[in-house]
Coordinates of C-alpha atoms in Angstrom, one line a residue:
M1 CA 47.2 46.0 71.1
E2 CA 44.5 47.8 69.2
R3 CA 41.8 45.6 67.7
I4 CA 41.0 46.4 64.1
T5 CA 37.3 46.1 63.3
P6 CA 36.0 45.6 59.8
T7 CA 34.3 48.4 58.1
A8 CA 30.6 48.3 57.2
A9 CA 31.7 47.9 53.5
E10 CA 34.0 44.9 54.4
T11 CA 31.2 43.3 56.4
W12 CA 28.7 43.8 53.6
L13 CA 31.2 42.3 51.1
D14 CA 31.9 39.3 53.3
E15 CA 28.1 38.6 53.7
Y16 CA 27.6 39.1 49.9
R17 CA 30.3 36.6 49.1
A18 CA 28.9 34.1 51.5
R19 CA 25.4 34.5 49.9
I20 CA 26.9 34.0 46.4
T21 CA 28.7 30.9 47.6
T22 CA 25.4 29.5 49.0
I23 CA 23.5 30.4 45.8
R24 CA 26.2 28.8 43.6
A25 CA 26.1 25.6 45.7
R26 CA 22.3 25.5 45.4
A27 CA 22.5 26.1 41.7
D28 CA 25.0 23.3 41.3
H29 CA 22.9 20.9 43.2
A30 CA 19.8 21.9 41.1
R31 CA 21.8 21.4 37.9
A32 CA 22.7 17.9 39.0
R33 CA 19.2 17.1 39.9
L34 CA 17.9 18.5 36.6
A35 CA 20.3 16.3 34.6
A36 CA 18.7 13.3 36.3
V37 CA 15.1 14.2 35.5
T38 CA 13.2 11.7 33.4
A39 CA 9.5 10.9 33.2
T40 CA 7.8 7.9 31.7
A41 CA 4.2 7.5 30.7
R42 CA 2.7 4.1 29.6
T43 CA -0.5 2.6 28.5
R44 CA -2.3 0.5 31.1
D45 CA -1.8 -2.7 29.1
G46 CA 1.9 -2.0 28.6
A47 CA 1.6 -1.7 24.8
V48 CA 3.5 1.6 24.7
A49 CA 5.9 3.3 27.1
V50 CA 7.5 6.7 26.4
T51 CA 10.3 8.3 28.4
V52 CA 11.5 11.9 28.1
D53 CA 14.2 14.0 29.7
A54 CA 14.0 17.3 31.6
S55 CA 13.4 19.2 28.4
G56 CA 10.6 16.9 27.3
A57 CA 12.8 15.3 24.5
L58 CA 12.0 11.7 23.8
T59 CA 14.8 9.4 25.2
D60 CA 13.1 6.0 25.0
L61 CA 10.2 4.4 23.3
R62 CA 9.1 0.9 23.9
F63 CA 6.5 -1.2 22.3
G64 CA 5.0 -4.3 23.9
V65 CA 3.5 -7.3 22.2
R66 CA 0.0 -5.6 22.4
T67 CA 1.3 -3.0 20.0
D68 CA 0.8 -5.4 17.1
E69 CA -2.9 -5.2 17.7
L70 CA -3.1 -1.4 17.3
P71 CA -3.8 0.3 14.0
R72 CA -0.9 2.6 13.0
A73 CA -2.9 5.8 13.4
R74 CA -3.9 4.7 16.9
L75 CA -0.3 3.8 17.7
A76 CA 0.9 7.2 16.6
E77 CA -1.8 9.0 18.5
T78 CA -0.9 6.9 21.6
V79 CA 2.8 7.8 21.3
L80 CA 2.0 11.5 21.0
R81 CA -0.4 11.5 23.9
L82 CA 2.0 9.6 26.2
A83 CA 4.9 11.9 25.1
G84 CA 2.8 14.9 26.2
E85 CA 1.9 13.3 29.5
A86 CA 5.6 12.4 30.2
A87 CA 6.7 15.9 29.2
A88 CA 4.1 17.4 31.6
D89 CA 5.5 15.2 34.4
A90 CA 9.1 16.2 33.6
R91 CA 8.0 19.9 33.7
T92 CA 6.5 19.5 37.1
Q93 CA 9.7 17.9 38.3
V94 CA 11.8 20.7 36.9
E95 CA 9.5 23.4 38.4
A96 CA 9.9 21.6 41.8
I97 CA 13.7 21.6 41.5
M98 CA 13.8 25.3 40.4
E99 CA 11.3 26.7 42.8
P100 CA 13.6 27.1 45.8
L101 CA 16.1 28.9 43.6
T102 CA 13.5 31.3 42.1
V103 CA 12.0 32.0 45.6
E104 CA 15.5 32.8 46.9
A105 CA 16.3 35.0 44.0
G106 CA 13.1 37.0 44.6
R107 CA 14.2 38.0 48.1

């Protein structure tokens, strides 16, 4: 019986499909990890805590009892500063999740 060997084009296509399947699985895994990204920044004394999601959007804001001691302008400034710190942390997490995908895409 004569053995039929795949053509170079068929072999290339099979390898390409396998690569696409691997990339899709990695992307799905990254998407799930991205959905779980949060970052929290807080004052040392616990007066204010700010949590953001992967996009840097505020998802939680907590004021401790020490908040009552802060002037409103200082409180607003603190919330904004902490939101920026938390967003920077979230960005770092997102970059770490995405880096293997972008490195793979560059090959």
